[in-house]
């Protein structure tokens, strides 16, 4: 296939779509499926067939539409009308939807499940990466191509040198979406220039942060976008082999990626001589097997090579010496999700979003004690208040906002005082948190901060690989002290010991997991120290969470 | 091999450019504590005791895996490093049952002497007291995981020098453990050649020769360079 | 160090969960013990028959680990009444050999020790408490119960080590042992 | 390295697979697809776990032989990743998500209630082999928190009561899932 054929393919698909008077899009990503989307989709298909509407109405299985807690979600696109979104759709509503939109009947009972499209949840978002999510059928290449998919790759191959591609990425100002925010352009240039016969491109989809599911959604909802981004990267850095490392918990994402790879290979969009150019690029999927540390790039490479996912000291950096000793470009799945848009619409357009130092948009998984939970894509620089109170619709049950947790176990809690700080890499770091992969958990007054810190420390303790001493032993000891605090048998001396340990583990651990594991303690201590002291001195939990089962015991050891 | 000049603890030092900071520092007479490092084995960078401060680098660097660079300014002994090293040793002592008094390596143990050198006269953290069975099934050697610090010297020597790869690490985090074969009794792991190299490189009493009693086990490591240089360069160092 | 009317430092030694080897090692300072007695008044020690831990002690050497409820009580009492508490030997410093039981469950240990003999084994916690003080589920070092001022590791600390530490202390200086004198084991 | 020889099974079945168990064919398929590359160890282990429900010692030995890897290496990798289990799993499985959103939604109480009701600790299987209770770190269904996966069906917005009821129903309702939607 060449560029002209790609255009033709898109046109055929568009013509096909226009034949339908009414297109009913059903979200078929994991949360909606869990809420019963499969039955809804099947009921719609049956109803279309039963009503002999096959020629006019189409039911499409798409990816995520955003407000996951309101699933199953269905969007109806009717010619000449505004799109309508329905929430909490059940199978028995299938016929009603058809009646209303295909047969133009009046169905007032449907009104109660209409999700208004003008609410801030939708209007405040800017969708670049998720532009096709919830619109295209992730299991059909044509669906993506019809939306302009793979044209960026075609243009890059035809019109740009690899160096120009790297430069365009640099100019866009995009920074790694995995958390640390390393400028992607720099990395691409580095890998491109690194000497090495075989180079590799790796998409990091080992989204281990609890509470984050941007990568899963992207892989499930728009797998071709990730593949296209990787192929462009492969061309730019001179790699012929790519790997998508998919977290083991995401079988559906892996399945859809696998299908997408096969489709793309068949159409000559991956494999040898892509789009009739001399560029060859293969992508393989590697499944994780349940290890958070494999999100760390050196551990991830070990895992791709089939070994224990234990990090190795850097330097050498993967960009110089990665998989099998070859220069390796590792970017987050979400970063790759941005690439086609940057190449397709230009770095300048992309850089018009975001702040001076952080360009573009960021996807957040909004969850916790907030009315609208789900997946949102917002320009970097938006305030936390806008996210929580406008997009998120505030805290349910008239409770007070206490803190927002970003960055998972490597991040921190941002208290109410900083609701108006624009969210970007630097400001979050100043507040003692990190952008992370994009989990954003809202906590209300019923969350106890030492307990939150303990929760994350338990996570880090379980996920420590055991290679370096400070992380292996330090996380256990920090968790023990936090347990003493929430159990009511800690002293102020323990708190001092905890702070010393935090600093030591942060500064001496081998990899990012250990180095950032004290962050949840740091940030909660910074903003909620009084809460810790109340636990220790008064055996009082202001949030009413801790029950102090070992109150007054002077040691960790229960008397028999 | 080109030579670079760097500053270690205010002293100008020159070293071949392929050397690590640890090697350069030791050649210059500075002591940097190590536990997982052993000359002759692939560096691991796991124990973190050899961390040093390098000017202009915000992070602490493990000197065993950091190559020297022209103009590098290194500090190997600062109060911060000393405190961290102390804490690391305390964490190691707390995570297993290191009862020096009844150890075959008492008096010859690297962990014990390092603790004394660093001034660790007590451990501030809770002892974790894991329940780990001793494996005495091997005809010559015994493995006592209670005294293991997971430095993986034994794994590396078994893989890199002996070539048997009988030993490896299982589990993760605090539950890591050294295993022989399919986590089976050492005596039944037929990939073990009973060469005893793992015993000799072990820094503590986790691996020891059968029949040794308290404080009787001493280890010798000259064989490592002997074998490696003999194998690669056909040079056998009698002087060592 | 406060000077008493008799010019002597009030010294106590206590014995918790340990083998008394540290006390033996203290006696092994040989003839120097005469010099020591010139400087100190031993006000409490398991070697002498003194029932109650006295008030106003200057220095207390505590041998042994904290293994049962009596040890906890005594340790707190000692801390209250002593100016300087020394964790004396590895058991007090680390838990050492007595702590080897920490991987076992206390009730299993009691059953093993007291259960199989003649007569009926005690069945409740209270009954056990009549036989022996209640065992802690874990044997712990002294500093996990009370603040400890000086650590004197060694199993036992050899006489030189003890002498160096005590003389430094009695001369009013800080106790700074050289590395070879502060190793465990 | 010839270590313990796996016991020979039923001779008739040997024709199907030299190991005497047709389930090894699933492993062989992946081995072939991956061209017996040592790097594919995790993929092969995944296939073995799918074939047997857990990683039997025999299958680990088989994989080590096929990939020409040391036993300790294979065992080390198998025990590093949480997905692999070296013990047989229960007939039914209840996986409670302990991701942050589920934690904020008090998923710990669901774990406790399951542990109490079925006398198991998280990560264990009941003594009758009926139920395995495990926890996981975020399934990415945070909008539905707290989430429980019962026999591969994702259940959202759970409470201790609802989960217990559904687990009891699954246990009482014979083998397999309860006909819900696949995840």
PDB file of C-alpha atoms in Angstrom, chain A residues 31-32 35 64-71 73 87-88 115 119 121-122 125 211 213 364-376 387-388 390-396 440-443, chain D residues 101-102 104 140-147 157:
ATOM      1  CA  UNK A  31     -15.015  -0.667  32.618  1.00  0.00           C
ATOM      2  CA  UNK A  32     -18.055  -0.530  30.352  1.00  0.00           C
ATOM      3  CA  UNK A  35     -20.926  -2.868  33.586  1.00  0.00           C
ATOM      4  CA  UNK A  64     -13.558   4.627  25.917  1.00  0.00           C
ATOM      5  CA  UNK A  65     -15.747   7.707  25.941  1.00  0.00           C
ATOM      6  CA  UNK A  66     -14.535   9.033  29.252  1.00  0.00           C
ATOM      7  CA  UNK A  67     -16.999   8.990  32.134  1.00  0.00           C
ATOM      8  CA  UNK A  68     -16.346   5.372  33.100  1.00  0.00           C
ATOM      9  CA  UNK A  69     -18.465   5.284  36.236  1.00  0.00           C
ATOM     10  CA  UNK A  70     -21.511   6.054  34.115  1.00  0.00           C
ATOM     11  CA  UNK A  71     -21.104   3.049  31.851  1.00  0.00           C
ATOM     12  CA  UNK A  73     -22.057   4.406  27.521  1.00  0.00           C
ATOM     13  CA  UNK A  87     -25.296   6.655  30.353  1.00  0.00           C
ATOM     14  CA  UNK A  88     -26.047   3.497  32.357  1.00  0.00           C
ATOM     15  CA  UNK A 115     -25.814  12.555  29.530  1.00  0.00           C
ATOM     16  CA  UNK A 119     -21.345  19.747  30.984  1.00  0.00           C
ATOM     17  CA  UNK A 121     -16.777  17.195  31.953  1.00  0.00           C
ATOM     18  CA  UNK A 122     -16.739  17.342  28.174  1.00  0.00           C
ATOM     19  CA  UNK A 125     -11.350  18.715  27.813  1.00  0.00           C
ATOM     20  CA  UNK A 211      -5.396   4.250  39.988  1.00  0.00           C
ATOM     21  CA  UNK A 213      -5.421   3.457  33.367  1.00  0.00           C
ATOM     22  CA  UNK A 364      -5.674  11.800  33.790  1.00  0.00           C
ATOM     23  CA  UNK A 365      -7.586   8.946  35.309  1.00  0.00           C
ATOM     24  CA  UNK A 366      -9.869  10.788  37.657  1.00  0.00           C
ATOM     25  CA  UNK A 367     -11.087   8.574  40.464  1.00  0.00           C
ATOM     26  CA  UNK A 368     -11.849   8.451  44.144  1.00  0.00           C
ATOM     27  CA  UNK A 369     -14.273  10.709  45.953  1.00  0.00           C
ATOM     28  CA  UNK A 370     -15.459  12.762  43.024  1.00  0.00           C
ATOM     29  CA  UNK A 371     -18.807  12.816  41.223  1.00  0.00           C
ATOM     30  CA  UNK A 372     -17.563  12.228  37.680  1.00  0.00           C
ATOM     31  CA  UNK A 373     -14.882   9.634  37.626  1.00  0.00           C
ATOM     32  CA  UNK A 374     -13.299   8.582  34.400  1.00  0.00           C
ATOM     33  CA  UNK A 375     -10.681   9.364  31.860  1.00  0.00           C
ATOM     34  CA  UNK A 376     -10.038  12.970  30.934  1.00  0.00           C
ATOM     35  CA  UNK A 387     -10.376  19.206  37.296  1.00  0.00           C
ATOM     36  CA  UNK A 388     -11.984  18.348  40.602  1.00  0.00           C
ATOM     37  CA  UNK A 390     -15.713  21.435  37.119  1.00  0.00           C
ATOM     38  CA  UNK A 391     -14.766  18.340  35.182  1.00  0.00           C
ATOM     39  CA  UNK A 392     -15.118  16.100  38.195  1.00  0.00           C
ATOM     40  CA  UNK A 393     -18.293  17.773  39.397  1.00  0.00           C
ATOM     41  CA  UNK A 394     -17.082  18.136  42.976  1.00  0.00           C
ATOM     42  CA  UNK A 395     -17.089  15.806  45.935  1.00  0.00           C
ATOM     43  CA  UNK A 396     -20.148  13.658  46.512  1.00  0.00           C
ATOM     44  CA  UNK A 440      -5.502  11.404  40.018  1.00  0.00           C
ATOM     45  CA  UNK A 441      -7.333  10.204  43.077  1.00  0.00           C
ATOM     46  CA  UNK A 442      -9.483  12.631  44.986  1.00  0.00           C
ATOM     47  CA  UNK A 443      -9.745  12.113  48.716  1.00  0.00           C
TER      48      UNK A 443
ATOM     49  CA  UNK D 101      -9.339   4.225  44.025  1.00  0.00           C
ATOM     50  CA  UNK D 102     -10.499   0.909  45.473  1.00  0.00           C
ATOM     51  CA  UNK D 104     -10.213   4.946  48.989  1.00  0.00           C
ATOM     52  CA  UNK D 140      -7.761   0.026  35.690  1.00  0.00           C
ATOM     53  CA  UNK D 141     -11.481   0.084  36.408  1.00  0.00           C
ATOM     54  CA  UNK D 142     -11.189   2.887  38.929  1.00  0.00           C
ATOM     55  CA  UNK D 143     -14.478   4.399  37.847  1.00  0.00           C
ATOM     56  CA  UNK D 144     -16.169   1.309  39.252  1.00  0.00           C
ATOM     57  CA  UNK D 145     -14.219   1.159  42.503  1.00  0.00           C
ATOM     58  CA  UNK D 146     -14.161  -0.933  44.592  1.00  0.00           C
ATOM     59  CA  UNK D 147     -13.755  -3.722  42.087  1.00  0.00           C
ATOM     60  CA  UNK D 157     -19.027  -0.779  43.155  1.00  0.00           C
TER      61      UNK D 157
END
